[in-house]
Structure formats: structure tokens, C-alpha cells
Short mmCIF file of C-alpha atoms in Angstrom, two decimals:
data_model
loop_
_atom_site.label_atom_id
_atom_site.label_comp_id
_atom_site.label_asym_id
_atom_site.label_seq_id
_atom_site.Cartn_x
_atom_site.Cartn_y
_atom_site.Cartn_z
CA MET Z 1 -0.05 -0.21 -0.19
CA LEU Z 2 2.51 2.62 0.79
CA ARG Z 3 4.35 1.75 -2.30
CA ILE Z 4 1.49 2.25 -4.22
CA GLY Z 5 0.68 5.70 -2.53
CA CYS Z 6 4.42 6.71 -3.08
CA PHE Z 7 3.44 5.75 -6.99
CA ARG Z 8 0.27 8.06 -6.95
CA LEU Z 9 2.35 10.77 -5.43
CA LEU Z 10 4.87 10.57 -7.64
CA LEU Z 11 2.70 10.57 -10.73
CA HIS Z 12 0.37 13.42 -9.04
CA ASN Z 13 3.35 15.41 -9.04
CA HIS Z 14 4.70 14.55 -12.62
CA PHE Z 15 1.57 15.45 -14.05
CA ARG Z 16 1.21 18.92 -12.35
CA ARG Z 17 5.00 19.82 -13.75
CA THR Z 18 3.62 18.43 -17.41
CA LEU Z 19 0.91 20.23 -17.11
CA CYS Z 20 2.36 23.76 -16.02
CA LEU Z 21 4.77 23.66 -18.56
CA ILE Z 22 2.38 22.79 -21.42
CA GLN Z 23 0.27 25.98 -20.22
CA ILE Z 24 3.52 28.04 -20.43
CA MET Z 25 4.30 26.54 -23.70
CA PHE Z 26 0.58 27.42 -24.90
CA LYS Z 27 0.69 30.86 -23.73
CA ARG Z 28 4.10 31.63 -25.62
CA LEU Z 29 2.31 30.29 -28.54
CA LEU Z 30 -0.48 31.99 -28.28
CA ARG Z 31 1.40 35.41 -27.85
CA ASN Z 32 2.91 34.89 -31.70
CA ILE Z 33 -0.37 34.51 -33.43
CA THR Z 34 -3.07 36.81 -35.04
CA HIS Z 35 -6.67 37.10 -33.86
CA ARG Z 36 -7.74 34.95 -36.96
CA GLU Z 37 -5.34 31.98 -36.24
CA THR Z 38 -6.42 32.50 -32.48
CA ALA Z 39 -10.38 32.45 -33.59
CA ALA Z 40 -9.18 29.33 -36.17
CA PHE Z 41 -7.14 27.45 -33.04
CA ARG Z 42 -9.88 27.71 -30.73
CA LEU Z 43 -12.51 26.09 -32.97
CA HIS Z 44 -9.87 23.21 -34.59
CA LEU Z 45 -9.04 22.58 -30.64
CA GLY Z 46 -12.71 22.10 -29.63
CA TYR Z 47 -13.26 19.45 -32.41
CA SER Z 48 -9.98 17.61 -31.57
CA VAL Z 49 -11.34 17.00 -27.61
CA ILE Z 50 -14.31 16.01 -29.20
CA ASP Z 51 -12.73 13.66 -32.26
CA GLY Z 52 -10.04 12.21 -30.01
CA MET Z 53 -13.06 10.79 -27.72
CA MET Z 54 -14.50 9.17 -31.19
CA ARG Z 55 -11.48 7.77 -31.82
CA GLY Z 56 -10.53 6.02 -28.27
CA ALA Z 57 -13.98 4.39 -28.06
CA LEU Z 58 -13.60 3.01 -31.68
CA ILE Z 59 -10.13 1.67 -30.51
CA MET Z 60 -12.55 -0.76 -28.81
CA ASN Z 61 -14.78 -1.09 -31.27
CA GLU Z 62 -13.94 -4.66 -32.80
CA PHE Z 63 -14.01 -6.43 -28.94
CA VAL Z 64 -17.02 -5.20 -28.07
CA PHE Z 65 -18.32 -6.74 -31.51
CA ILE Z 66 -16.87 -10.45 -30.62
CA LYS Z 67 -17.28 -10.48 -27.02
CA SER Z 68 -20.28 -8.18 -26.35
CA LEU Z 69 -22.25 -8.69 -29.50
CA LYS Z 70 -20.90 -12.50 -30.54
CA GLY Z 71 -19.95 -11.71 -34.11
CA THR Z 72 -18.74 -13.78 -36.46
CA SER Z 73 -14.94 -13.75 -37.39
CA TYR Z 74 -15.03 -12.81 -41.02
CA GLN Z 75 -18.11 -10.35 -39.68
CA LEU Z 76 -15.20 -8.87 -37.97
CA GLY Z 77 -12.94 -8.77 -40.51
CA MET Z 78 -15.95 -6.95 -42.77
CA LEU Z 79 -15.78 -4.26 -39.67
CA PHE Z 80 -12.38 -3.18 -39.46
CA GLN Z 81 -12.10 -3.44 -43.63
CA PHE Z 82 -15.03 -0.91 -43.29
CA THR Z 83 -12.37 1.66 -41.71
CA VAL Z 84 -10.39 1.69 -44.68
CA ILE Z 85 -12.18 0.51 -47.75
CA VAL Z 86 -13.73 3.75 -47.92
CA LEU Z 87 -10.31 5.82 -48.79
CA ILE Z 88 -10.96 4.10 -52.29
CA PHE Z 89 -13.01 6.75 -52.48
CA SER Z 90 -10.74 9.48 -51.75
CA VAL Z 91 -10.68 10.78 -55.78
CA PHE Z 92 -14.41 11.19 -56.07
CA PHE Z 93 -14.70 13.14 -52.67
CA ASN Z 94 -11.43 15.06 -53.39
CA GLU Z 95 -13.28 15.97 -56.38
CA LEU Z 96 -16.35 16.81 -55.11
CA LEU Z 97 -14.97 19.23 -52.42
CA ARG Z 98 -12.88 20.90 -55.19
CA ARG Z 99 -15.90 21.71 -57.21
CA SER Z 100 -18.31 22.64 -54.21
CA LYS Z 101 -18.92 26.45 -53.72
CA ASN Z 102 -20.51 26.05 -50.51
CA LYS Z 103 -17.53 23.68 -48.53
CA LYS Z 104 -18.82 24.38 -45.12
CA GLY Z 105 -22.40 23.32 -46.26
CA LEU Z 106 -20.78 20.19 -47.75
CA LEU Z 107 -19.06 19.09 -44.48
CA ARG Z 108 -22.13 20.23 -42.00
CA MET Z 109 -24.32 17.79 -44.68
CA ALA Z 110 -21.74 14.63 -44.51
CA ALA Z 111 -21.52 15.45 -40.51
CA ILE Z 112 -25.41 14.61 -40.19
CA LEU Z 113 -25.47 12.25 -42.80
CA THR Z 114 -22.41 9.90 -41.24
CA HIS Z 115 -22.83 10.38 -37.52
CA LEU Z 116 -26.46 10.25 -36.81
CA PRO Z 117 -26.92 6.58 -37.65
CA LEU Z 118 -24.99 5.86 -34.19
CA VAL Z 119 -28.41 7.05 -32.07
CA PHE Z 120 -29.74 3.49 -33.41
CA LEU Z 121 -27.96 1.60 -31.44
CA LEU Z 122 -29.70 2.72 -28.83
CA LEU Z 123 -32.01 0.21 -30.21
CA PHE Z 124 -29.68 -2.71 -29.32
CA PRO Z 125 -30.21 -5.31 -26.39
CA LYS Z 126 -29.01 -3.82 -23.36
CA ASP Z 127 -28.15 -7.44 -21.47
CA GLN Z 128 -27.12 -10.75 -22.11
CA ILE Z 129 -28.79 -12.41 -25.09
CA ASP Z 130 -28.01 -15.08 -27.47
CA LEU Z 131 -27.57 -13.95 -30.61
CA PRO Z 132 -27.50 -15.70 -33.85
CA ALA Z 133 -24.39 -16.15 -36.24
CA GLU Z 134 -26.52 -14.09 -38.58
CA SER Z 135 -28.30 -11.69 -36.69
CA LEU Z 136 -29.95 -8.75 -37.78
CA TYR Z 137 -28.55 -6.53 -35.20
CA HIS Z 138 -24.65 -8.07 -36.69
CA PHE Z 139 -25.88 -6.55 -39.73
CA ALA Z 140 -26.84 -3.21 -38.55
CA PHE Z 141 -23.70 -2.64 -36.77
CA LEU Z 142 -21.48 -2.82 -39.51
CA ILE Z 143 -24.13 -0.93 -41.70
CA ILE Z 144 -24.42 1.85 -39.02
CA PHE Z 145 -20.08 1.86 -38.97
CA LEU Z 146 -19.67 1.77 -42.53
CA ILE Z 147 -21.94 4.88 -42.71
CA TYR Z 148 -19.75 6.37 -40.38
CA HIS Z 149 -16.74 6.01 -41.98
CA LEU Z 150 -17.62 7.26 -45.13
CA SER Z 151 -17.04 10.53 -43.56
CA ARG Z 152 -13.54 10.20 -43.32
CA PRO Z 153 -12.17 10.40 -47.27
CA LEU Z 154 -14.10 13.79 -47.05
CA VAL Z 155 -13.63 15.32 -43.54
CA PHE Z 156 -9.70 14.65 -43.37
CA PRO Z 157 -9.12 16.34 -46.48
CA THR Z 158 -11.52 19.50 -45.74
CA ILE Z 159 -9.62 20.15 -42.44
CA ASN Z 160 -6.24 20.94 -43.80
CA LEU Z 161 -8.00 22.88 -46.72
CA LEU Z 162 -9.53 25.09 -43.65
CA LEU Z 163 -6.68 25.22 -41.32
CA LYS Z 164 -3.99 26.12 -44.30
CA ASN Z 165 -6.68 28.68 -45.25
CA ASN Z 166 -6.09 30.51 -41.59
CA TYR Z 167 -2.75 29.40 -40.32
CA ARG Z 168 0.84 31.15 -41.70
CA LEU Z 169 3.34 28.66 -42.80
CA HIS Z 170 5.70 29.02 -40.11
CA VAL Z 171 2.85 28.33 -37.40
CA PHE Z 172 1.02 25.89 -38.81
CA GLY Z 173 3.68 22.95 -37.14
CA SER Z 174 3.46 24.21 -33.95
CA LEU Z 175 -0.86 24.77 -33.96
CA TYR Z 176 -1.01 21.54 -35.88
CA SER Z 177 0.73 19.61 -33.26
CA VAL Z 178 -0.69 21.09 -30.06
CA ALA Z 179 -4.25 20.23 -31.54
CA THR Z 180 -3.19 16.76 -32.25
CA SER Z 181 -1.30 16.21 -28.56
CA VAL Z 182 -4.63 17.15 -26.80
CA ASN Z 183 -6.67 14.63 -29.55
CA LYS Z 184 -4.47 11.58 -28.70
CA GLY Z 185 -4.39 12.63 -24.98
CA MET Z 186 -8.29 12.80 -25.02
CA MET Z 187 -8.14 9.14 -26.93
CA LEU Z 188 -5.79 7.97 -24.71
CA LEU Z 189 -8.10 9.08 -21.46
CA THR Z 190 -11.42 7.79 -23.16
CA THR Z 191 -9.93 4.41 -24.34
CA PHE Z 192 -8.74 3.62 -21.14
CA SER Z 193 -12.06 4.90 -19.21
CA TYR Z 194 -14.38 3.13 -21.75
CA GLY Z 195 -12.54 -0.03 -21.15
CA LEU Z 196 -13.50 0.09 -17.08
CA LEU Z 197 -17.15 1.07 -18.00
CA LEU Z 198 -17.18 -2.15 -20.41
CA ASP Z 199 -15.90 -4.63 -18.02
CA TYR Z 200 -18.24 -2.80 -15.63
CA ASP Z 201 -21.38 -3.14 -18.16
CA PRO Z 202 -20.54 -5.06 -21.54
CA TYR Z 203 -23.30 -3.35 -23.46
CA ALA Z 204 -22.36 0.27 -22.70
CA PHE Z 205 -21.69 0.87 -26.16
CA VAL Z 206 -25.61 1.31 -26.45
CA TYR Z 207 -25.32 4.50 -24.74
CA VAL Z 208 -21.90 5.61 -25.52
CA PHE Z 209 -21.70 5.94 -29.14
CA PRO Z 210 -25.04 7.57 -29.71
CA THR Z 211 -23.87 10.40 -27.42
CA LEU Z 212 -20.76 10.34 -29.18
CA GLY Z 213 -22.30 10.14 -32.45
CA ILE Z 214 -23.94 13.50 -31.60
CA LEU Z 215 -21.32 15.28 -30.32
CA GLY Z 216 -19.72 14.54 -33.26
CA VAL Z 217 -21.79 16.41 -35.18
CA PHE Z 218 -21.26 19.21 -32.89
CA SER Z 219 -17.42 19.14 -33.62
CA ILE Z 220 -17.88 19.21 -37.41
CA PHE Z 221 -20.04 22.16 -37.08
CA LEU Z 222 -17.24 24.00 -34.91
CA LEU Z 223 -15.30 22.98 -37.30
CA SER Z 224 -17.28 24.25 -40.77
CA ASN Z 225 -17.06 27.78 -38.64
CA ILE Z 226 -13.86 28.16 -39.16
CA SER Z 227 -13.41 30.96 -41.69
CA TYR Z 228 -12.84 30.20 -45.50
CA ILE Z 229 -11.64 32.13 -48.25
CA GLU Z 230 -11.82 30.67 -51.78
CA GLU Z 231 -7.75 31.34 -53.25
CA LYS Z 232 -8.68 30.95 -56.34
CA THR Z 233 -11.36 29.97 -58.63
CA VAL Z 234 -11.74 26.43 -59.75
CA HIS Z 235 -12.76 26.60 -63.66
CA LEU Z 236 -14.82 23.59 -64.38
CA SER Z 237 -13.35 22.60 -68.28
CA ARG Z 238 -14.20 19.35 -68.08
CA SER Z 239 -17.38 17.42 -66.30
CA PHE Z 240 -17.19 15.32 -63.03
CA MET Z 241 -16.78 12.10 -64.61
CA ASP Z 242 -14.18 13.48 -66.94
CA SER Z 243 -12.07 14.77 -64.09
CA ILE Z 244 -12.40 11.49 -61.89
CA LYS Z 245 -11.47 9.36 -65.05
CA GLY Z 246 -8.11 11.85 -65.65
CA SER Z 247 -7.30 11.43 -62.12
CA LEU Z 248 -7.07 7.48 -62.32
CA LYS Z 249 -5.32 7.95 -65.43
CA ASN Z 250 -2.84 9.78 -63.42
CA LEU Z 251 -2.52 7.42 -60.64
CA ILE Z 252 -1.44 5.13 -63.55
CA ARG Z 253 1.05 7.68 -64.95
CA ILE Z 254 2.86 7.86 -61.92
CA LEU Z 255 3.13 4.39 -61.30
CA ARG Z 256 4.43 3.45 -64.47
CA PHE Z 257 6.84 6.10 -65.07
CA ASN Z 258 8.69 6.68 -61.30
CA ALA Z 259 10.22 3.36 -60.63
CA PRO Z 260 11.36 4.21 -57.14
CA TYR Z 261 7.77 5.15 -56.24
CA ARG Z 262 6.21 2.31 -57.55
CA ASP Z 263 8.41 0.14 -55.43
CA TYR Z 264 7.90 1.69 -52.37
CA GLU Z 265 3.83 1.28 -53.06
CA ILE Z 266 4.60 -2.13 -53.77
CA GLY Z 267 6.36 -2.95 -50.71
CA PHE Z 268 3.29 -1.07 -48.92
CA MET Z 269 0.96 -3.90 -50.55
CA PHE Z 270 2.69 -6.31 -48.96
CA TYR Z 271 3.08 -4.63 -45.57
CA GLY Z 272 -0.50 -3.49 -45.65
CA PHE Z 273 -1.58 -7.38 -46.36
CA ALA Z 274 0.41 -7.78 -43.51
CA PHE Z 275 -0.99 -5.61 -41.15
CA MET Z 276 -4.59 -5.94 -42.77
CA SER Z 277 -5.14 -9.80 -42.52
CA THR Z 278 -3.63 -10.10 -38.62
CA LYS Z 279 -5.53 -6.87 -37.29
CA ALA Z 280 -9.22 -8.71 -36.63
CA VAL Z 281 -7.14 -12.31 -36.15
CA ILE Z 282 -5.49 -10.43 -33.30
CA THR Z 283 -8.82 -9.47 -31.54
CA LEU Z 284 -9.59 -12.98 -32.05
CA PHE Z 285 -6.38 -13.74 -30.32
CA TYR Z 286 -7.06 -11.88 -27.21
CA LYS Z 287 -10.28 -13.27 -26.83
CA GLU Z 288 -10.13 -16.88 -28.01
CA ALA Z 289 -6.54 -17.73 -26.93
CA LEU Z 290 -5.88 -15.19 -23.60
CA ASP Z 291 -9.86 -14.35 -22.83
CA LEU Z 292 -8.65 -11.31 -22.17
CA ASN Z 293 -11.22 -8.41 -20.30
CA TYR Z 294 -11.96 -5.23 -21.61
CA SER Z 295 -9.41 -3.15 -19.21
CA SER Z 296 -6.53 -5.31 -20.42
CA VAL Z 297 -7.86 -4.90 -23.94
CA ALA Z 298 -7.87 -1.46 -23.53
CA PHE Z 299 -4.16 -1.33 -21.73
CA TYR Z 300 -3.14 -3.07 -24.98
CA GLN Z 301 -4.78 -1.48 -27.48
CA ASN Z 302 -3.60 1.87 -26.90
CA GLY Z 303 -0.37 1.21 -24.55
CA PHE Z 304 1.70 1.98 -27.56
CA ASN Z 305 0.40 5.45 -28.47
CA ILE Z 306 2.39 7.28 -25.01
CA LEU Z 307 5.79 5.50 -26.90
CA ALA Z 308 4.64 6.39 -30.12
CA ILE Z 309 4.22 10.07 -29.01
CA VAL Z 310 7.66 10.05 -27.60
CA LEU Z 311 9.35 8.77 -30.46
CA LEU Z 312 7.62 10.14 -33.05
CA PRO Z 313 9.75 13.46 -33.21
CA VAL Z 314 12.82 11.51 -33.02
CA PHE Z 315 11.65 9.42 -36.01
CA GLY Z 316 10.88 12.45 -37.91
CA LYS Z 317 14.28 13.88 -37.64
CA LEU Z 318 15.48 10.42 -39.07
CA LEU Z 319 13.25 10.28 -42.14
CA GLY Z 320 14.69 13.96 -42.91
CA ARG Z 321 17.83 12.70 -43.24
CA THR Z 322 17.37 9.06 -45.17
CA ASP Z 323 16.08 7.54 -48.00
CA PRO Z 324 12.54 6.53 -47.03
CA ARG Z 325 12.77 2.88 -48.57
CA ARG Z 326 15.81 2.66 -45.83
CA PHE Z 327 13.38 4.43 -43.28
CA VAL Z 328 10.38 2.04 -43.96
CA MET Z 329 12.47 -1.14 -43.35
CA LEU Z 330 12.85 0.15 -39.98
CA THR Z 331 8.51 0.32 -40.03
CA TYR Z 332 8.22 -3.20 -41.34
CA ALA Z 333 11.12 -5.16 -39.09
CA SER Z 334 9.11 -3.36 -35.86
CA LEU Z 335 5.65 -4.83 -37.16
CA ALA Z 336 7.03 -7.68 -37.97
CA LEU Z 337 8.54 -8.37 -34.60
CA TYR Z 338 5.15 -6.96 -32.98
CA ILE Z 339 3.27 -9.70 -34.57
CA PHE Z 340 6.14 -12.21 -33.68
CA PHE Z 341 5.72 -11.76 -29.87
CA ILE Z 342 1.90 -11.58 -30.05
CA GLY Z 343 1.86 -15.02 -31.43
CA PHE Z 344 4.95 -16.14 -29.01
CA THR Z 345 3.00 -15.56 -26.22
CA GLU Z 346 -0.17 -18.69 -26.98
CA TYR Z 347 2.94 -20.57 -26.11
CA PHE Z 348 4.47 -18.69 -23.59
CA PRO Z 349 1.20 -17.17 -21.77
CA TYR Z 350 2.76 -16.22 -18.20
CA TYR Z 351 1.29 -13.19 -16.72
CA THR Z 352 0.76 -10.94 -13.89
CA ASP Z 353 -2.57 -8.99 -12.38
CA VAL Z 354 -2.11 -5.53 -11.78
CA TRP Z 355 -5.44 -3.34 -11.24
CA GLU Z 356 -7.82 -5.78 -13.36
CA ILE Z 357 -5.22 -5.57 -16.50
CA GLN Z 358 -3.76 -9.02 -17.52
CA LEU Z 359 -0.07 -8.24 -17.73
CA TYR Z 360 1.44 -11.22 -20.18
CA TYR Z 361 4.95 -10.50 -20.35
CA PHE Z 362 5.79 -11.17 -24.09
CA LEU Z 363 2.80 -8.84 -25.19
CA LEU Z 364 4.17 -6.50 -23.10
CA LEU Z 365 7.27 -6.33 -25.02
CA ALA Z 366 5.07 -6.74 -28.45
CA ILE Z 367 3.56 -3.52 -27.49
CA LEU Z 368 6.74 -2.01 -27.43
CA PHE Z 369 7.73 -2.81 -30.98
CA LYS Z 370 4.19 -1.58 -31.87
CA GLY Z 371 5.48 1.72 -30.26
CA VAL Z 372 8.11 1.93 -32.83
CA PHE Z 373 5.73 0.77 -35.62
CA VAL Z 374 2.95 3.22 -35.19
CA SER Z 375 6.01 6.50 -34.47
CA THR Z 376 7.66 5.30 -37.86
CA MET Z 377 4.25 4.35 -39.80
CA SER Z 378 2.70 7.47 -39.33
CA LEU Z 379 5.41 9.38 -40.91
CA SER Z 380 6.43 7.01 -43.78
CA TRP Z 381 2.42 6.57 -44.21
CA SER Z 382 1.61 10.16 -44.25
CA ILE Z 383 4.49 12.31 -45.86
CA GLY Z 384 6.90 9.29 -46.99
CA SER Z 385 5.45 9.40 -50.97
CA SER Z 386 6.19 13.40 -50.68
CA TYR Z 387 10.30 12.44 -51.15
CA PHE Z 388 9.60 10.94 -54.84
CA CYS Z 389 8.20 14.42 -55.83
CA SER Z 390 8.07 17.79 -56.44
CA SER Z 391 6.16 19.59 -53.84
CA GLU Z 392 3.73 20.71 -56.57
CA GLU Z 393 2.88 16.75 -57.23
CA ALA Z 394 2.66 15.92 -53.73
CA GLY Z 395 -1.24 15.94 -53.61
CA ASP Z 396 -1.20 13.78 -56.49
CA TYR Z 397 0.79 11.15 -55.21
CA GLN Z 398 -0.45 11.28 -51.70
CA SER Z 399 -4.00 10.54 -53.51
CA VAL Z 400 -2.25 7.36 -55.27
CA HIS Z 401 -0.83 5.99 -52.20
CA LEU Z 402 -4.42 6.75 -50.39
CA THR Z 403 -6.18 4.87 -53.17
CA LEU Z 404 -4.36 1.93 -53.13
CA THR Z 405 -4.68 1.51 -49.52
CA GLY Z 406 -8.28 1.16 -49.94
CA ILE Z 407 -8.04 -1.55 -52.66
CA ARG Z 408 -5.62 -3.79 -50.43
CA ALA Z 409 -8.44 -3.15 -47.71
CA ILE Z 410 -10.69 -4.91 -50.18
CA PHE Z 411 -9.50 -8.65 -49.68
CA ALA Z 412 -6.76 -8.60 -46.96
CA PRO Z 413 -8.78 -8.20 -43.89
CA LEU Z 414 -11.14 -11.39 -44.92
CA ILE Z 415 -8.31 -13.66 -46.44
CA GLY Z 416 -6.77 -12.83 -43.11
CA VAL Z 417 -9.78 -14.50 -41.23
CA MET Z 418 -9.98 -16.96 -43.38
CA PHE Z 419 -6.13 -18.14 -42.91
CA TYR Z 420 -6.85 -18.31 -39.31
CA GLU Z 421 -9.93 -20.71 -40.05
CA LEU Z 422 -7.69 -22.59 -41.71
CA ILE Z 423 -4.29 -22.83 -40.27
CA ASN Z 424 -5.18 -20.70 -36.90
CA PHE Z 425 -3.59 -18.09 -35.37
CA SER Z 426 0.48 -19.06 -35.76
CA GLY Z 427 -0.10 -19.97 -39.38
CA THR Z 428 -1.87 -16.73 -39.68
CA PHE Z 429 1.20 -14.55 -38.31
CA ALA Z 430 3.82 -16.26 -39.47
CA ILE Z 431 2.44 -15.48 -43.39
CA ALA Z 432 2.00 -11.80 -42.08
CA ILE Z 433 5.59 -12.35 -40.90
CA PHE Z 434 6.91 -13.47 -44.66
CA SER Z 435 5.21 -10.83 -46.19
CA LEU Z 436 7.05 -8.53 -44.20
CA VAL Z 437 10.07 -9.68 -44.85
CA GLY Z 438 9.59 -9.72 -48.40
CA ALA Z 439 8.84 -6.14 -48.39
CA MET Z 440 12.08 -5.37 -46.49
CA MET Z 441 13.99 -7.14 -49.30
CA LEU Z 442 12.37 -5.40 -52.03
CA MET Z 443 13.24 -1.96 -50.34
CA HIS Z 444 16.65 -2.77 -49.86
CA TRP Z 445 16.80 -3.71 -53.45
CA SER Z 446 15.19 -0.64 -54.48
CA TYR Z 447 17.31 1.44 -52.77
CA ARG Z 448 20.32 -0.55 -54.13
CA HIS Z 449 19.51 -0.49 -57.91
CA ARG Z 450 17.04 2.64 -58.30
CA ARG Z 451 18.03 6.58 -57.46
CA LEU Z 452 15.26 9.11 -56.37
CA ARG Z 453 14.59 11.73 -58.83
CA LYS Z 454 14.10 14.13 -56.12
CA ILE Z 455 13.71 14.28 -52.29
CA THR Z 456 11.36 16.93 -51.16
CA PRO Z 457 10.79 16.93 -47.21
#
């Protein structure tokens, strides 16, 4: 008891010092920005707080689906698939956004249509009942969250558009990083709190998500109040469908003529298959092999983010000094080790209980490697493609990257579940690791034999 009391005192003092430091940095930052930037930042910060709460709850969504609603393994694969497959529509939504004369109205309409269906979860069962494998509740759950995730290809580009229109270049990074840190902090807090709540009431999601859905609409309405001035008039010389066809032709042209970038994206296809094919299977592993409670899953699903936040600036500097193909090899290696130690836990299931959290020794090692993976992948996935082109082409290259992410989401999650059904956890994890080794070998070969045309950090 004395040790726990000392630990809590140290944690409390550390929290107070950290809060004071953030407050000082925040005050200094506000002194250097204009009135317009301040107004935009306050709205952006409000959105980031609510969005962090939503993201934190969504982290537990797949485990809730199989543990509380008794969903099947293939349905679980589809639930994860929906979070990524919507990126296929990136080209469509980008063109819609570019042509829209009322971008704020479009954003508000998207918020209402995609977030309010979460209210229908109030009609779901609120206590333990035996649901058949093909229950209407399962399909309703999948459809509701597919509709919710459709907001991503429209909301994310609009955020960048509104902020770039209001923040000056030299303060953009500082303001954006503060809002992102707040978002991550709320995400961590929500995930752990939600995990504890689910242990108390496994059907708490029927109240939590409708509430968050309404708050989500409010947060996007906040975001839409950021002032926006059209920088240049869009001249619509082509029809909507012709523009879409032009974007797809541009995608093929980039992959055909930029060999280093093509290698980079092929490596990402191998990586994406490994990541997506094991995502739902790892959730099944937590339930079937380890029988974890919600608090433990909340810890494993989000604890690595603390390490990732610390490592992000370090790896950001490293990416600025190295070829992205060499850098991404570190990402693939750390993911391979994470999957390896997850699978290793099945054969050495030793753990200790700390505050109702089952701390498996090899899972703790696994989340250390996942912290490295998340911090490096967030850089490789977000800005890695910009190193293969000029600054003017960065948007086109990232559009190619997002589209290919959506394409591999069509097959990878369900193939992973099929492997699990056929060859169990170990076989599925082994295939994913071999896929990552193949990606690393390709990146090494490409780095040795193909030079970059232009590096634009």
C-alpha cells in the first residue's frame, strides 16, 4: 500500500509539472499568432477534443463486437475492412470537395448523414442475450459503422484545407501539433475509461456511441465555423466523371513512370496485406486464446501510443536525413517483431494481474515494438510519398497512396480471417511476417538499384 501511495504521489507531481509546462508553451504560442489564427485554433481544438473521444471509443469497437455482440470472425474482418476500404472513394470526394462552392455546407451535411445513424444503437440489446450468428443486430452494427467511416475521405481533406487557409506557414506545424497532442491525450483517456466502463457493463456501447455521434456532429459544425476564403476560382473545364477518369489515368501514369515510387508502393502492398490480415485475427486472439477482459484490451490496444508520441520527433528527424525506402524497413521490421511476440504469447502465456489488467510478459514486449511501428508508420504513411516528387505533385502522389490503401482493404482483412480458420493463429502470423520480410527485401533492392529523382522533405 505504501508503494502504491508513493507511486500515485510521484505520478500526481509529474502530471502537475507536465501540465504547467504545457500551459507555459501554450501561452507563448498564443502570443505569436494573429486574431484570425486564434479564432481558427480554438475551433480546431474543440473539434480535436471530441474527435479524440470518438477515436478512443472506436479502438475498442472490434473487441466489443465479438465479446458483447458475439459477432463471427468474418463479420469482424468486415468491421475492420470498413475503416479502410472507404479510402477508395478519396478521388471521388476530393473532386466533389474541389468543385463545391459551399464547402462548409457540404461538411455539415456529411456530419449529419454519417454520425447521426449511431443513435440507432440505442435500439440494440442492453443485456446478455444469445444472438444467432446471422443476427440482424450484427448486420445493422456493420452498416452503421460503414456509414460513419464514409465521412473520413471528405472530413480529413477539408480539415487541412480550412487550416491552411487560416494558419501562416511558420505557425502551422506548432498549432497543428498542439491540437494533435490534445487529440491523442483525449484518445488515451477515453480508451482506458471506456474499457473500465465495459468491464462494469459490457453493453455500455449502446449509450456511449449515440452520445458520441451527437457530439461528433457538433464537433464538425464547430470545424465548419472556421473562416474560409476561396484562394482561387475553380474553372470547371471538364465534367465530373471526366475529372475522375483523369485522376485515375494520372494514378497509372505516376506508377508507370516513377520506378522508385512504384517499388515503394509495392512494398506497402506487402506491408498492408500483413497489417490488415492480422488486425482482426489479433482481436480474435485476445478473446479466444487469452480471454482478456475489456480493461486489458484497452491497455494493449492503446498503451503503445504513449511510446509512439515520445518517439515521433526522433524518427521525424531521421526520416528527414534518409531515403524513405530505408526508413520504412524499420517500420516493417518493428511490425514483424510485434506480430511475432503476439504469437509467442500463445506458447508462453505467463502474466501477472495489476489493477484487473492481465499483463502478459511477451505482450508487453510486443507493444514496445508496436510503439516503434506506429511512430515510424505515421510518418511513412502520411508524408513518405512526398519524397518521390516535387512539392507541386505531393497531393497527386498522396492520392495514389490513399487509393491503393483502399484497394488492398478489399481483400486483405477477409483473407486473414480465412487463414485463421484454416491454419489457426500461428500460421496466419507466420504468413504476415514472411510478407513483411519480402517487403524489406524489395526496399533494400530498390534502394541499391534505383535512385530517387528528387527528394522534397
